[in-house]
mmCIF file of C-alpha atoms in Angstrom:
data_model
loop_
_atom_site.group_PDB
_atom_site.id
_atom_site.type_symbol
_atom_site.label_atom_id
_atom_site.label_comp_id
_atom_site.label_asym_id
_atom_site.label_seq_id
_atom_site.Cartn_x
_atom_site.Cartn_y
_atom_site.Cartn_z
ATOM 1 C CA UNK A 1 -0.029 0.021 -0.041
ATOM 2 C CA UNK A 2 1.162 3.256 -0.888
ATOM 3 C CA UNK A 3 2.674 5.505 1.557
ATOM 4 C CA UNK A 4 3.297 9.417 1.773
ATOM 5 C CA UNK A 5 6.117 11.288 3.436
ATOM 6 C CA UNK A 6 6.307 15.083 4.301
ATOM 7 C CA UNK A 7 8.960 16.475 6.503
ATOM 8 C CA UNK A 8 10.845 19.506 7.825
ATOM 9 C CA UNK A 9 13.899 20.036 9.860
ATOM 10 C CA UNK A 10 12.294 19.064 13.114
ATOM 11 C CA UNK A 11 10.310 15.990 12.184
ATOM 12 C CA UNK A 12 9.699 13.372 9.448
ATOM 13 C CA UNK A 13 5.926 11.795 9.322
ATOM 14 C CA UNK A 14 4.856 8.746 7.229
ATOM 15 C CA UNK A 15 1.252 8.096 6.522
ATOM 16 C CA UNK A 16 -0.103 5.069 4.525
ATOM 17 C CA UNK A 17 -3.180 5.142 2.202
ATOM 18 C CA UNK A 18 -4.706 2.185 4.052
ATOM 19 C CA UNK A 19 -6.766 3.910 6.692
ATOM 20 C CA UNK A 20 -4.916 7.162 6.417
ATOM 21 C CA UNK A 21 -2.758 6.119 9.071
ATOM 22 C CA UNK A 22 0.080 7.488 10.731
ATOM 23 C CA UNK A 23 3.077 4.757 10.486
ATOM 24 C CA UNK A 24 6.099 6.800 11.258
ATOM 25 C CA UNK A 25 6.970 9.910 13.292
ATOM 26 C CA UNK A 26 10.979 10.517 13.446
ATOM 27 C CA UNK A 27 12.468 13.383 15.494
ATOM 28 C CA UNK A 28 15.378 14.458 13.607
ATOM 29 C CA UNK A 29 17.411 16.037 16.343
ATOM 30 C CA UNK A 30 18.138 12.062 17.289
ATOM 31 C CA UNK A 31 16.646 10.009 14.666
ATOM 32 C CA UNK A 32 14.195 8.549 17.221
ATOM 33 C CA UNK A 33 10.993 6.677 16.009
ATOM 34 C CA UNK A 34 8.116 7.756 18.312
ATOM 35 C CA UNK A 35 5.528 5.804 16.764
ATOM 36 C CA UNK A 36 4.619 2.129 17.542
ATOM 37 C CA UNK A 37 5.825 0.118 14.552
ATOM 38 C CA UNK A 38 2.734 -2.208 14.566
ATOM 39 C CA UNK A 39 4.029 -5.475 15.780
ATOM 40 C CA UNK A 40 1.215 -8.013 15.935
ATOM 41 C CA UNK A 41 2.744 -9.793 18.708
ATOM 42 C CA UNK A 42 1.306 -7.024 20.492
ATOM 43 C CA UNK A 43 -0.829 -4.874 18.442
ATOM 44 C CA UNK A 44 -0.726 -4.811 14.798
ATOM 45 C CA UNK A 45 -1.653 -1.211 14.320
ATOM 46 C CA UNK A 46 -0.027 2.097 14.661
ATOM 47 C CA UNK A 47 -2.385 5.373 14.744
ATOM 48 C CA UNK A 48 -5.821 4.121 13.304
ATOM 49 C CA UNK A 49 -8.402 6.698 12.679
ATOM 50 C CA UNK A 50 -11.817 5.618 14.303
ATOM 51 C CA UNK A 51 -14.787 6.409 12.655
ATOM 52 C CA UNK A 52 -18.026 6.115 12.305
ATOM 53 C CA UNK A 53 -17.605 4.434 15.628
ATOM 54 C CA UNK A 54 -15.394 4.580 18.946
ATOM 55 C CA UNK A 55 -15.447 1.526 20.731
ATOM 56 C CA UNK A 56 -18.156 -0.763 20.438
ATOM 57 C CA UNK A 57 -21.994 -0.523 20.257
ATOM 58 C CA UNK A 58 -23.755 -2.548 22.813
ATOM 59 C CA UNK A 59 -23.957 -5.940 21.316
ATOM 60 C CA UNK A 60 -22.285 -4.625 18.411
ATOM 61 C CA UNK A 61 -25.652 -3.422 16.921
ATOM 62 C CA UNK A 62 -27.331 -0.180 16.439
ATOM 63 C CA UNK A 63 -30.766 0.640 15.495
ATOM 64 C CA UNK A 64 -31.852 3.346 12.964
ATOM 65 C CA UNK A 65 -35.259 4.093 11.446
ATOM 66 C CA UNK A 66 -36.270 0.503 12.295
ATOM 67 C CA UNK A 67 -33.410 -1.396 10.988
ATOM 68 C CA UNK A 68 -30.519 -3.008 12.542
ATOM 69 C CA UNK A 69 -27.059 -2.628 11.700
ATOM 70 C CA UNK A 70 -23.806 -4.578 13.014
ATOM 71 C CA UNK A 71 -20.488 -2.805 13.128
ATOM 72 C CA UNK A 72 -17.208 -4.238 14.892
ATOM 73 C CA UNK A 73 -15.043 -2.230 17.398
ATOM 74 C CA UNK A 74 -13.831 1.244 16.275
ATOM 75 C CA UNK A 75 -15.909 1.263 12.866
ATOM 76 C CA UNK A 76 -14.653 0.490 9.180
ATOM 77 C CA UNK A 77 -12.567 3.685 8.254
ATOM 78 C CA UNK A 78 -9.269 1.767 9.463
ATOM 79 C CA UNK A 79 -9.588 -0.811 7.452
ATOM 80 C CA UNK A 80 -10.511 0.918 4.181
ATOM 81 C CA UNK A 81 -8.213 2.594 1.479
ATOM 82 C CA UNK A 82 -8.496 6.507 1.611
ATOM 83 C CA UNK A 83 -7.441 8.453 -1.464
ATOM 84 C CA UNK A 84 -4.656 11.024 -1.282
ATOM 85 C CA UNK A 85 -6.478 14.049 -2.489
ATOM 86 C CA UNK A 86 -3.791 16.834 -1.728
ATOM 87 C CA UNK A 87 0.060 16.821 -0.891
ATOM 88 C CA UNK A 88 2.296 19.616 -0.436
ATOM 89 C CA UNK A 89 5.767 19.987 1.371
ATOM 90 C CA UNK A 90 4.277 19.934 4.944
ATOM 91 C CA UNK A 91 0.509 18.849 4.388
ATOM 92 C CA UNK A 92 -1.346 15.765 3.222
ATOM 93 C CA UNK A 93 -5.096 15.121 2.751
ATOM 94 C CA UNK A 94 -6.833 11.802 2.460
ATOM 95 C CA UNK A 95 -10.719 11.271 1.666
ATOM 96 C CA UNK A 96 -12.762 8.301 2.084
ATOM 97 C CA UNK A 97 -16.555 7.963 0.582
ATOM 98 C CA UNK A 98 -19.436 5.510 1.705
ATOM 99 C CA UNK A 99 -20.118 2.638 -0.825
ATOM 100 C CA UNK A 100 -22.328 -0.505 -0.890
ATOM 101 C CA UNK A 101 -20.168 -2.054 1.669
ATOM 102 C CA UNK A 102 -20.298 0.376 4.550
ATOM 103 C CA UNK A 103 -24.234 0.831 3.809
ATOM 104 C CA UNK A 104 -24.416 -2.612 5.080
ATOM 105 C CA UNK A 105 -23.158 -1.810 8.526
ATOM 106 C CA UNK A 106 -23.950 2.187 8.606
ATOM 107 C CA UNK A 107 -26.999 4.087 7.182
ATOM 108 C CA UNK A 108 -25.462 7.314 5.967
ATOM 109 C CA UNK A 109 -23.623 8.650 3.227
ATOM 110 C CA UNK A 110 -20.592 10.668 4.199
ATOM 111 C CA UNK A 111 -17.286 11.939 2.976
ATOM 112 C CA UNK A 112 -14.531 11.691 5.569
ATOM 113 C CA UNK A 113 -11.259 13.678 5.067
ATOM 114 C CA UNK A 114 -8.234 13.240 6.990
ATOM 115 C CA UNK A 115 -5.516 15.707 7.215
ATOM 116 C CA UNK A 116 -1.958 16.028 8.597
ATOM 117 C CA UNK A 117 -0.141 19.192 8.497
ATOM 118 C CA UNK A 118 3.397 19.868 9.893
ATOM 119 C CA UNK A 119 4.209 23.040 11.849
ATOM 120 C CA UNK A 120 7.928 22.756 13.445
ATOM 121 C CA UNK A 121 7.985 19.979 15.549
ATOM 122 C CA UNK A 122 3.987 19.744 15.453
ATOM 123 C CA UNK A 123 2.045 17.372 13.704
ATOM 124 C CA UNK A 124 -1.833 18.890 13.388
ATOM 125 C CA UNK A 125 -4.334 16.150 12.690
ATOM 126 C CA UNK A 126 -7.819 17.272 11.281
ATOM 127 C CA UNK A 127 -10.766 15.391 11.082
ATOM 128 C CA UNK A 128 -13.584 16.689 8.684
ATOM 129 C CA UNK A 129 -16.948 14.761 8.176
ATOM 130 C CA UNK A 130 -19.165 15.860 5.410
ATOM 131 C CA UNK A 131 -22.870 14.941 5.489
ATOM 132 C CA UNK A 132 -23.967 13.908 1.855
ATOM 133 C CA UNK A 133 -27.451 12.775 2.904
ATOM 134 C CA UNK A 134 -30.848 14.653 3.066
ATOM 135 C CA UNK A 135 -31.541 13.820 6.645
ATOM 136 C CA UNK A 136 -29.185 14.212 9.709
ATOM 137 C CA UNK A 137 -26.372 11.919 10.180
ATOM 138 C CA UNK A 138 -25.126 10.349 13.499
ATOM 139 C CA UNK A 139 -21.441 9.195 14.178
ATOM 140 C CA UNK A 140 -18.451 9.184 16.324
ATOM 141 C CA UNK A 141 -14.680 9.768 15.434
ATOM 142 C CA UNK A 142 -11.584 9.552 17.126
ATOM 143 C CA UNK A 143 -7.582 8.898 17.068
ATOM 144 C CA UNK A 144 -5.804 6.131 18.389
ATOM 145 C CA UNK A 145 -2.055 6.802 18.006
ATOM 146 C CA UNK A 146 0.544 4.529 19.689
ATOM 147 C CA UNK A 147 3.844 5.850 20.997
ATOM 148 C CA UNK A 148 7.199 4.059 21.957
ATOM 149 C CA UNK A 149 7.791 3.863 25.516
ATOM 150 C CA UNK A 150 8.801 1.745 28.617
ATOM 151 C CA UNK A 151 5.673 1.376 30.941
ATOM 152 C CA UNK A 152 8.114 0.810 33.860
ATOM 153 C CA UNK A 153 9.706 3.886 33.513
ATOM 154 C CA UNK A 154 7.737 6.327 31.425
ATOM 155 C CA UNK A 155 4.943 8.423 32.676
ATOM 156 C CA UNK A 156 2.200 10.390 31.658
ATOM 157 C CA UNK A 157 1.557 14.080 32.957
ATOM 158 C CA UNK A 158 -2.139 15.271 32.615
ATOM 159 C CA UNK A 159 -3.003 19.141 32.843
ATOM 160 C CA UNK A 160 -4.555 19.046 36.101
ATOM 161 C CA UNK A 161 -3.750 17.865 39.778
ATOM 162 C CA UNK A 162 -5.800 15.690 42.376
ATOM 163 C CA UNK A 163 -7.174 12.541 40.805
ATOM 164 C CA UNK A 164 -8.321 11.531 37.365
ATOM 165 C CA UNK A 165 -11.498 9.454 37.051
ATOM 166 C CA UNK A 166 -11.704 6.833 34.394
ATOM 167 C CA UNK A 167 -14.771 4.847 33.293
ATOM 168 C CA UNK A 168 -14.545 0.730 33.555
ATOM 169 C CA UNK A 169 -15.724 -1.446 30.857
ATOM 170 C CA UNK A 170 -18.111 -4.317 31.960
ATOM 171 C CA UNK A 171 -16.490 -7.053 29.990
ATOM 172 C CA UNK A 172 -13.383 -7.032 32.725
ATOM 173 C CA UNK A 173 -15.910 -6.749 35.443
ATOM 174 C CA UNK A 174 -18.539 -9.132 34.392
ATOM 175 C CA UNK A 175 -16.807 -11.033 31.674
ATOM 176 C CA UNK A 176 -19.634 -10.622 29.139
ATOM 177 C CA UNK A 177 -17.691 -9.686 26.356
ATOM 178 C CA UNK A 178 -19.324 -6.740 25.601
ATOM 179 C CA UNK A 179 -16.680 -3.975 25.216
ATOM 180 C CA UNK A 180 -18.821 -1.722 26.793
ATOM 181 C CA UNK A 181 -19.010 0.549 30.038
ATOM 182 C CA UNK A 182 -20.398 -0.462 33.433
ATOM 183 C CA UNK A 183 -21.392 2.205 35.976
ATOM 184 C CA UNK A 184 -17.807 1.807 37.845
ATOM 185 C CA UNK A 185 -15.368 3.964 37.922
ATOM 186 C CA UNK A 186 -11.593 4.119 38.922
ATOM 187 C CA UNK A 187 -9.933 7.065 40.815
ATOM 188 C CA UNK A 188 -6.207 7.601 39.808
ATOM 189 C CA UNK A 189 -4.324 10.102 41.976
ATOM 190 C CA UNK A 190 -2.193 12.516 40.195
ATOM 191 C CA UNK A 191 1.165 13.773 41.957
ATOM 192 C CA UNK A 192 1.863 17.377 40.166
ATOM 193 C CA UNK A 193 -0.217 15.801 36.937
ATOM 194 C CA UNK A 194 2.109 12.796 36.869
ATOM 195 C CA UNK A 195 -0.013 9.322 36.200
ATOM 196 C CA UNK A 196 2.378 6.474 36.629
ATOM 197 C CA UNK A 197 2.326 3.438 33.900
ATOM 198 C CA UNK A 198 2.395 -0.467 34.598
ATOM 199 C CA UNK A 199 0.660 -3.547 33.661
ATOM 200 C CA UNK A 200 -1.645 -3.203 36.510
ATOM 201 C CA UNK A 201 -2.653 0.460 35.017
ATOM 202 C CA UNK A 202 -3.935 -1.144 32.227
ATOM 203 C CA UNK A 203 -5.405 -4.324 33.371
ATOM 204 C CA UNK A 204 -9.056 -3.203 33.138
ATOM 205 C CA UNK A 205 -8.446 -2.363 29.531
ATOM 206 C CA UNK A 206 -8.371 1.217 28.360
ATOM 207 C CA UNK A 207 -8.872 4.159 30.818
ATOM 208 C CA UNK A 208 -11.622 6.298 29.348
ATOM 209 C CA UNK A 209 -11.573 9.751 30.677
ATOM 210 C CA UNK A 210 -14.619 11.950 30.128
ATOM 211 C CA UNK A 211 -15.637 15.524 30.678
ATOM 212 C CA UNK A 212 -12.499 17.157 29.418
ATOM 213 C CA UNK A 213 -10.447 16.197 32.366
ATOM 214 C CA UNK A 214 -7.391 17.338 30.565
ATOM 215 C CA UNK A 215 -6.428 19.525 27.602
ATOM 216 C CA UNK A 216 -3.424 17.723 26.907
ATOM 217 C CA UNK A 217 -1.439 14.666 27.922
ATOM 218 C CA UNK A 218 2.453 14.499 27.830
ATOM 219 C CA UNK A 219 4.577 11.291 27.447
ATOM 220 C CA UNK A 220 7.518 11.698 29.898
ATOM 221 C CA UNK A 221 10.829 9.525 29.827
ATOM 222 C CA UNK A 222 12.639 7.808 32.503
ATOM 223 C CA UNK A 223 14.639 10.744 33.036
ATOM 224 C CA UNK A 224 11.822 13.114 33.607
ATOM 225 C CA UNK A 225 12.031 14.740 30.155
ATOM 226 C CA UNK A 226 8.816 15.416 27.785
ATOM 227 C CA UNK A 227 8.847 13.279 24.847
ATOM 228 C CA UNK A 228 5.832 14.467 23.119
ATOM 229 C CA UNK A 229 2.368 16.063 24.146
ATOM 230 C CA UNK A 230 -0.984 14.927 22.470
ATOM 231 C CA UNK A 231 -3.831 17.722 22.902
ATOM 232 C CA UNK A 232 -6.987 16.633 23.634
ATOM 233 C CA UNK A 233 -9.386 19.337 22.377
ATOM 234 C CA UNK A 234 -12.052 16.865 22.417
ATOM 235 C CA UNK A 235 -15.068 15.719 25.010
ATOM 236 C CA UNK A 236 -13.067 12.718 26.268
ATOM 237 C CA UNK A 237 -10.099 10.742 25.839
ATOM 238 C CA UNK A 238 -8.546 7.295 26.204
ATOM 239 C CA UNK A 239 -4.982 5.787 27.214
ATOM 240 C CA UNK A 240 -4.409 2.073 26.542
ATOM 241 C CA UNK A 241 -2.063 -0.421 26.335
ATOM 242 C CA UNK A 242 -2.875 -4.366 25.672
ATOM 243 C CA UNK A 243 -4.134 -6.108 28.841
ATOM 244 C CA UNK A 244 -1.366 -8.581 30.155
ATOM 245 C CA UNK A 245 1.394 -8.202 27.441
ATOM 246 C CA UNK A 246 3.821 -5.276 29.136
ATOM 247 C CA UNK A 247 3.900 -4.116 25.627
ATOM 248 C CA UNK A 248 6.660 -1.106 24.982
ATOM 249 C CA UNK A 249 3.764 1.256 23.885
ATOM 250 C CA UNK A 250 0.927 3.487 24.855
ATOM 251 C CA UNK A 251 -1.925 5.057 23.080
ATOM 252 C CA UNK A 252 -3.316 8.574 23.831
ATOM 253 C CA UNK A 253 -6.547 8.686 22.143
ATOM 254 C CA UNK A 254 -8.664 11.991 21.714
ATOM 255 C CA UNK A 255 -11.935 11.100 20.992
ATOM 256 C CA UNK A 256 -15.474 12.591 19.950
ATOM 257 C CA UNK A 257 -17.472 9.675 20.934
ATOM 258 C CA UNK A 258 -17.216 6.235 22.786
ATOM 259 C CA UNK A 259 -18.346 2.883 23.398
ATOM 260 C CA UNK A 260 -21.980 2.336 24.623
ATOM 261 C CA UNK A 261 -22.923 1.425 28.088
ATOM 262 C CA UNK A 262 -24.129 -1.968 28.848
ATOM 263 C CA UNK A 263 -27.651 -2.084 28.182
ATOM 264 C CA UNK A 264 -28.215 0.559 26.068
ATOM 265 C CA UNK A 265 -31.099 0.807 24.070
ATOM 266 C CA UNK A 266 -29.035 0.760 20.836
ATOM 267 C CA UNK A 267 -30.807 3.749 18.968
ATOM 268 C CA UNK A 268 -28.141 5.216 17.037
ATOM 269 C CA UNK A 269 -29.657 9.026 17.397
ATOM 270 C CA UNK A 270 -29.188 8.474 21.357
ATOM 271 C CA UNK A 271 -25.784 7.342 21.853
ATOM 272 C CA UNK A 272 -23.773 9.239 24.423
ATOM 273 C CA UNK A 273 -21.232 11.574 23.257
ATOM 274 C CA UNK A 274 -22.336 10.887 19.774
ATOM 275 C CA UNK A 275 -22.235 13.534 17.297
ATOM 276 C CA UNK A 276 -25.211 14.708 14.899
ATOM 277 C CA UNK A 277 -24.562 16.489 11.542
ATOM 278 C CA UNK A 278 -27.133 18.190 9.579
ATOM 279 C CA UNK A 279 -27.841 17.440 5.974
ATOM 280 C CA UNK A 280 -25.055 19.502 3.854
ATOM 281 C CA UNK A 281 -23.130 20.351 6.930
ATOM 282 C CA UNK A 282 -19.430 19.271 8.095
ATOM 283 C CA UNK A 283 -18.107 18.520 11.349
ATOM 284 C CA UNK A 284 -14.292 19.311 11.872
ATOM 285 C CA UNK A 285 -12.226 18.462 14.989
ATOM 286 C CA UNK A 286 -8.938 16.954 15.608
ATOM 287 C CA UNK A 287 -5.717 17.096 17.651
ATOM 288 C CA UNK A 288 -1.954 17.700 17.755
ATOM 289 C CA UNK A 289 0.998 15.643 18.375
ATOM 290 C CA UNK A 290 3.685 18.168 19.702
ATOM 291 C CA UNK A 291 7.370 16.557 19.344
ATOM 292 C CA UNK A 292 9.605 17.884 22.474
#
């Protein structure tokens, strides 16, 4: 699958057409590869785009206009080929349109654009969703970038003190395999904003932080130096590393949407944190990766 590279004197970014997915981000000062390289022994992806679903529908089903649709975790965009529609020295834009295969899983027509723009040591990621229907459409969208690190010695810094409150998935608590939320929360104390990482931290799967708890999350190395910051100008974000694998990476995930709660009525237009978009309108959001 074709890949496209843009770079400046600070960073070099590689994006693949399949999934419009970041595959590499190199810091030129020392040649460090910052992105996880998709070793399937741990997790075979690097930075998938989550659309039109973040997480799971309850029982992997949604209902719209009396019809039931089934879709797997995180939607279908990450597994589809995008078209490169624009490329300059410092910017890439990819496009995905609905087709017969997407209509079987999702009732709406759409145009999804994923943009990447470099500015010094910063990568700006832009999501644009265009509603090409004659009625309101409903969707979620999110990022899932994975960054190389040592869970034993690296930490995360939130833009807050006190504690961070994370939702807990029911498939861990009840072993029901739903991949959806329970009513329980975990409370994680922060020391000067620092959250220590470990296998135990991720034993309940992804940590899901609702209610705009931090504007950004910074990855800090074993010497206390900032590696990179992921901005979170989104209603919620996730932090994840695979359960029980002691994987050498962590994902910092800005989300406009999340999985359903256990027992949700499956109505697409009533999903918590879901987005609605009027006919002919467009939705714009995104995040930044700031390399230190």
